[in-house]
Amino acid sequence: MKYSHHFFFFSFRTFSYLANMLSRRFYSTTARKLITPLTSVKHPSLQRGPYKKLDTKDLEYFSQILSPQQIVTETEPYNIDFFNLYRGSSKLCIFPTTVQQVSSILKYCNDQRLAVVPQGGNTGVSGGAIPVFDEIIINTSKMNKIRSFDPVSGIVIADAGVILEELDQAIEPHGFTVPLDLGAKGSCQLGGNVSTNAGGLRLMRFGNLHGNVLGLEVVLPDGTIMDGLSSLRKDNTGYDLKQLFIGAEGTLGMVTGVCLLTPKRAKSINVAMLAMDSFDQVQSAFVAAKRDLCEILSAFEFWDHDSVELVQNTILQDQIFPMKGKISPFYALIETQGSREDHDMEKLDQYLGQLMEKGVIQNGVLAQDTTQIKSLWQWREKIPEAITVSGTAMTYDVSMNIRLFPQMMQDVKTHFESKGLLGSRYTNILGFGHVGDGNLHIMANMHGFDQKEQEEFDDYIFNWTIKHKGSLSAEHGVGIHKVDYMIKSKNPIQLQLMHKIKSTLDKKGIMNPYKVLP
Amino acid sequence: MKYSHHFFFFSFRTFSYLANMLSRRFYSTTARKLITPLTSVKHPSLQRGPYKKLDTKDLEYFSQILSPQQIVTETEPYNIDFFNLYRGSSKLCIFPTTVQQVSSILKYCNDQRLAVVPQGGNTGVSGGAIPVFDEIIINTSKMNKIRSFDPVSGIVIADAGVILEELDQAIEPHGFTVPLDLGAKGSCQLGGNVSTNAGGLRLMRFGNLHGNVLGLEVVLPDGTIMDGLSSLRKDNTGYDLKQLFIGAEGTLGMVTGVCLLTPKRAKSINVAMLAMDSFDQVQSAFVAAKRDLCEILSAFEFWDHDSVELVQNTILQDQIFPMKGKISPFYALIETQGSREDHDMEKLDQYLGQLMEKGVIQNGVLAQDTTQIKSLWQWREKIPEAITVSGTAMTYDVSMNIRLFPQMMQDVKTHFESKGLLGSRYTNILGFGHVGDGNLHIMANMHGFDQKEQEEFDDYIFNWTIKHKGSLSAEHGVGIHKVDYMIKSKNPIQLQLMHKIKSTLDKKGIMNPYKVLP
């Protein structure tokens, strides 16, 4: 390899690699330490809707159709999200096991006008799956069967509560993999993925869920079961109704079953980490990767040096950052997935060699085996967790023309520095994300919690994004976090049509109220 | 190459290759020869809706907002489709050039309750773009500007009337290509592609339009312009409204602008044609292609021997079928697209060698250059044209589990043979299509035209498909052709929701009436 003398091929000490940043253990131990104020207190402008309050008669009804294990009134773990950003006051969390039960529950709630919030793995970061007031939580965790898998077509049908990573493991022996991959894969559930239109790390390769979901089973707010579990790759008969529910965050109905097209699992996976002096170089490396790695390129992630420092100091304290030495302002992780190791390595060699020759990258590391691949990935995947354990987290997932990334990061820091708030009130302002999708994650910490300061930061981020024609949410969804900014960011025609669709499907407004629609 | 002695590497005489089966010249000369009866006569159950009839006042209004060149009252070419299957009696075809004009037209038509039918390149085969009675045709041909292209992201924004192939040629110098490719590419328009959710030959590689369309500009039936031309790869803020219009066949609004994500153009394209003894072998070759060609596989098409014969006898009379000699019941065309010729050839060599060794294929031809690639493709792409010039065409595009393909073909032939109709009333029953997408095209000829015989054939095909849980349309759409079968093929909940959405968006029902919704 021409460039090999420039590269560290690092050898590892023992790795205590944790497969998922959002492991449930982490949720139950860490997140409870600091309890965020109630969402309804943080957002005093929100008024509880004209919904019935849960009473003993309602509990009687649910106990008729569900077993005692399916009815939980110790609701604390379900009233708060992983990032400790949102908190509700639900008195009841129910765990249906079948679509018929979901149907009965929703029919009853609709008749009685009891508001509900669908919840999956509770890994969302916009508050979409957390009650605002006392909405009943309908949790899909006990609907966790893989219904069918066809090893010729790669088409799988599964319950909404199947955990993404477990689905991936189940189809692995057949040589297939799920088309989406995200840090939360060990906890997030398929129904939640669909409802938030989760993007993740490999969207640039396999496309989004609007393309990969072939069919959905959805229970409409009045309890009607819409069985659209088609397992046909192509079906052009009438409106593609399932699309309405992909990314609707549970406001139009409750997804109970998903038919997903899964791609062949790659026989060869390679990962390289690169260090670069400027964001222009990150962009150059990305354009070259699209050209030279083309069909095998599966991820192109970047992060800044502050992200490395925080991860090193909080989560990966016992590990050596593979590119220690000269500090670089930006790092990138490139992943390839292909069917022949020799071909993929040849392409990657040539690509990396050229980047070194042209001075686009200063330094690089190539993983030599699966363990090293995982360990390179964690420097990217652990960033959100590092923020969460460092104080009150603020998290954003804007999308825009990638050329704007460095300007936005700089503007945010300059703005709060000029107001004397950087370092005192706001710390750890990190930038990272998916270059391939124009998706920038900004995360930061706030000292303690102050609603006004949260709003000030939100304001600056969202107004900057709107001004530069970006989207307020590339993948996390609107939830409760961005709902107030929808009027500024969407045009009135779009909002009007959204409201029309909402009132057509959910006349009484019981499905996940206060979210998405301003 | 291990297998090379088994292969004919054919050398060609001069090729008079016609780029597109649906060239406009062909349309204007051939299709007019046999004029199909009026759709309203063929479907006597259809009643004209309560729409206003066009009068001189309406023409006066249109002549105020449009130039004389944009108003055509010699409507014959626009009242009939390419396949000569549908015919309307519109008295007016208008050609807006801007979205504002479309808005004024629809607002007026909605106020006056004049029914309209949006029309693009008029290459559809389900009658979706042809009036049934006297609907005003709004043709997008004069809205044909490419508005912008970003050579970093590959994101293009274009008017609805841009011809697919012209868009492809415009982005080719930047190293990009359109993600969909179909026989009609030389005439079909982007807005029509989106409205019918066109699939085509490379869907298995690049996915469908629900994934590749990033944004749409749509004029709603009341004239409201919904500007959803986002050019963000990821945007998760609220309902994904554009999805409603993808595949709605112009019944919910009129698409005027499209933002499309285009993939990098392959540096290396290879095409092989294979001959096989059974459909089981076609399937085996397909499964092996997904495994061994994986990320470079871009098309896997098949057709039967009768298709070869008809194309040879009607369209490609002066050409030699590359696999002359022993007759094989099935042929397949495999295309790869990759970034390195040497790697792609090595993969393909190994794949084809193994198929020969295992006896999966009997015979094969590998194209040596672009001309040969085009000439191999035309044996597949010319099949619909061959049917069209051989009599009254009947065309179907069902989708189902691919294992069922040969059974369906056999059942159709046996059924009509047992009724004594094969060869006398129905001829040239051909089967071909996209193995990769489970999409079977069945085409046949009828002697003359007889509505009862058409219905008998439709009935058999559609009922068989419904019985075997397939879709009546993989890619052509419902149009007028399949509307009567929707009640049998969709569940009532889906139909109800479709009707609700239709009446929410198009209260007066002026948009493309009689189509899609039963």
mmCIF file of N, CA, C and O in Angstrom, chain A residues 88-120:
data_model
loop_
_atom_site.group_PDB
_atom_site.id
_atom_site.type_symbol
_atom_site.label_atom_id
_atom_site.label_comp_id
_atom_site.label_asym_id
_atom_site.label_seq_id
_atom_site.Cartn_x
_atom_site.Cartn_y
_atom_site.Cartn_z
ATOM 1 N N GLY A 88 -43.372 13.562 31.500
ATOM 2 C CA GLY A 88 -44.827 13.649 31.552
ATOM 3 C C GLY A 88 -45.365 13.138 32.875
ATOM 4 O O GLY A 88 -44.600 12.745 33.764
ATOM 5 N N SER A 89 -46.706 13.137 32.988
ATOM 6 C CA SER A 89 -47.316 12.701 34.253
ATOM 7 C C SER A 89 -48.376 11.643 33.992
ATOM 8 O O SER A 89 -49.449 11.649 34.612
ATOM 9 N N SER A 90 -48.083 10.743 33.074
ATOM 10 C CA SER A 90 -49.047 9.693 32.787
ATOM 11 C C SER A 90 -49.235 8.809 34.015
ATOM 12 O O SER A 90 -48.291 8.519 34.733
ATOM 13 N N LYS A 91 -50.487 8.389 34.207
ATOM 14 C CA LYS A 91 -50.787 7.517 35.351
ATOM 15 C C LYS A 91 -50.856 6.054 34.919
ATOM 16 O O LYS A 91 -51.041 5.164 35.746
ATOM 17 N N LEU A 92 -50.745 5.834 33.586
ATOM 18 C CA LEU A 92 -50.970 4.470 33.105
ATOM 19 C C LEU A 92 -50.134 4.186 31.867
ATOM 20 O O LEU A 92 -50.134 4.980 30.920
ATOM 21 N N CYS A 93 -49.450 3.055 31.930
ATOM 22 C CA CYS A 93 -48.740 2.585 30.736
ATOM 23 C C CYS A 93 -49.219 1.173 30.454
ATOM 24 O O CYS A 93 -49.153 0.301 31.329
ATOM 25 N N ILE A 94 -49.736 0.952 29.237
ATOM 26 C CA ILE A 94 -50.239 -0.385 28.923
ATOM 27 C C ILE A 94 -49.427 -1.020 27.805
ATOM 28 O O ILE A 94 -48.879 -0.343 26.942
ATOM 29 N N PHE A 95 -49.351 -2.352 27.880
ATOM 30 C CA PHE A 95 -48.463 -3.123 26.993
ATOM 31 C C PHE A 95 -49.265 -4.151 26.197
ATOM 32 O O PHE A 95 -49.302 -5.324 26.571
ATOM 33 N N PRO A 96 -49.904 -3.743 25.123
ATOM 34 C CA PRO A 96 -50.653 -4.725 24.323
ATOM 35 C C PRO A 96 -49.703 -5.756 23.718
ATOM 36 O O PRO A 96 -48.516 -5.480 23.529
ATOM 37 N N THR A 97 -50.235 -6.945 23.430
ATOM 38 C CA THR A 97 -49.411 -7.979 22.786
ATOM 39 C C THR A 97 -49.905 -8.291 21.372
ATOM 40 O O THR A 97 -49.206 -8.940 20.612
ATOM 41 N N THR A 98 -51.107 -7.846 21.039
ATOM 42 C CA THR A 98 -51.647 -8.134 19.711
ATOM 43 C C THR A 98 -52.264 -6.872 19.102
ATOM 44 O O THR A 98 -52.611 -5.929 19.827
ATOM 45 N N VAL A 99 -52.406 -6.911 17.786
ATOM 46 C CA VAL A 99 -53.022 -5.773 17.106
ATOM 47 C C VAL A 99 -54.487 -5.625 17.519
ATOM 48 O O VAL A 99 -55.010 -4.503 17.591
ATOM 49 N N GLN A 100 -55.139 -6.754 17.827
ATOM 50 C CA GLN A 100 -56.535 -6.680 18.268
ATOM 51 C C GLN A 100 -56.640 -5.918 19.587
ATOM 52 O O GLN A 100 -57.577 -5.143 19.790
ATOM 53 N N GLN A 101 -55.684 -6.151 20.473
ATOM 54 C CA GLN A 101 -55.699 -5.407 21.738
ATOM 55 C C GLN A 101 -55.486 -3.908 21.495
ATOM 56 O O GLN A 101 -56.167 -3.077 22.092
ATOM 57 N N VAL A 102 -54.555 -3.577 20.608
ATOM 58 C CA VAL A 102 -54.346 -2.154 20.289
ATOM 59 C C VAL A 102 -55.634 -1.554 19.752
ATOM 60 O O VAL A 102 -56.038 -0.441 20.117
ATOM 61 N N SER A 103 -56.306 -2.329 18.916
ATOM 62 C CA SER A 103 -57.567 -1.868 18.340
ATOM 63 C C SER A 103 -58.612 -1.606 19.427
ATOM 64 O O SER A 103 -59.269 -0.556 19.452
ATOM 65 N N SER A 104 -58.754 -2.547 20.342
ATOM 66 C CA SER A 104 -59.735 -2.371 21.425
ATOM 67 C C SER A 104 -59.384 -1.165 22.297
ATOM 68 O O SER A 104 -60.258 -0.388 22.709
ATOM 69 N N ILE A 105 -58.094 -1.025 22.584
ATOM 70 C CA ILE A 105 -57.637 0.088 23.433
ATOM 71 C C ILE A 105 -57.962 1.423 22.761
ATOM 72 O O ILE A 105 -58.554 2.326 23.372
ATOM 73 N N LEU A 106 -57.595 1.538 21.486
ATOM 74 C CA LEU A 106 -57.815 2.822 20.811
ATOM 75 C C LEU A 106 -59.298 3.108 20.625
ATOM 76 O O LEU A 106 -59.741 4.254 20.754
ATOM 77 N N LYS A 107 -60.060 2.065 20.323
ATOM 78 C CA LYS A 107 -61.499 2.283 20.168
ATOM 79 C C LYS A 107 -62.092 2.848 21.466
ATOM 80 O O LYS A 107 -62.838 3.825 21.465
ATOM 81 N N TYR A 108 -61.689 2.228 22.562
ATOM 82 C CA TYR A 108 -62.185 2.691 23.865
ATOM 83 C C TYR A 108 -61.736 4.131 24.149
ATOM 84 O O TYR A 108 -62.536 4.979 24.535
ATOM 85 N N CYS A 109 -60.450 4.374 23.931
ATOM 86 C CA CYS A 109 -59.915 5.718 24.218
ATOM 87 C C CYS A 109 -60.580 6.770 23.341
ATOM 88 O O CYS A 109 -60.855 7.890 23.788
ATOM 89 N N ASN A 110 -60.832 6.412 22.099
ATOM 90 C CA ASN A 110 -61.480 7.354 21.191
ATOM 91 C C ASN A 110 -62.917 7.631 21.646
ATOM 92 O O ASN A 110 -63.357 8.775 21.697
ATOM 93 N N ASP A 111 -63.632 6.546 21.997
ATOM 94 C CA ASP A 111 -65.004 6.711 22.475
ATOM 95 C C ASP A 111 -65.046 7.590 23.725
ATOM 96 O O ASP A 111 -65.914 8.447 23.875
ATOM 97 N N GLN A 112 -64.097 7.356 24.620
ATOM 98 C CA GLN A 112 -64.082 8.074 25.904
ATOM 99 C C GLN A 112 -63.330 9.411 25.814
ATOM 100 O O GLN A 112 -63.295 10.163 26.773
ATOM 101 N N ARG A 113 -62.707 9.635 24.717
ATOM 102 C CA ARG A 113 -61.801 10.781 24.519
ATOM 103 C C ARG A 113 -60.688 10.835 25.575
ATOM 104 O O ARG A 113 -60.491 11.837 26.273
ATOM 105 N N LEU A 114 -59.993 9.723 25.652
ATOM 106 C CA LEU A 114 -58.789 9.645 26.482
ATOM 107 C C LEU A 114 -57.596 9.806 25.549
ATOM 108 O O LEU A 114 -57.473 9.077 24.560
ATOM 109 N N ALA A 115 -56.711 10.752 25.849
ATOM 110 C CA ALA A 115 -55.550 10.957 24.976
ATOM 111 C C ALA A 115 -54.508 9.873 25.205
ATOM 112 O O ALA A 115 -54.365 9.365 26.319
ATOM 113 N N VAL A 116 -53.797 9.501 24.129
ATOM 114 C CA VAL A 116 -52.790 8.435 24.234
ATOM 115 C C VAL A 116 -51.477 8.878 23.585
ATOM 116 O O VAL A 116 -51.455 9.759 22.719
ATOM 117 N N VAL A 117 -50.390 8.251 24.014
ATOM 118 C CA VAL A 117 -49.106 8.453 23.352
ATOM 119 C C VAL A 117 -48.476 7.089 23.080
ATOM 120 O O VAL A 117 -48.281 6.301 24.002
ATOM 121 N N PRO A 118 -48.231 6.770 21.807
ATOM 122 C CA PRO A 118 -47.565 5.507 21.487
ATOM 123 C C PRO A 118 -46.082 5.601 21.870
ATOM 124 O O PRO A 118 -45.465 6.647 21.701
ATOM 125 N N GLN A 119 -45.549 4.529 22.385
ATOM 126 C CA GLN A 119 -44.143 4.517 22.808
ATOM 127 C C GLN A 119 -43.480 3.203 22.405
ATOM 128 O O GLN A 119 -44.066 2.142 22.542
ATOM 129 N N GLY A 120 -42.273 3.295 21.896
ATOM 130 C CA GLY A 120 -41.507 2.100 21.533
ATOM 131 C C GLY A 120 -40.368 1.913 22.517
ATOM 132 O O GLY A 120 -40.576 1.753 23.711
#
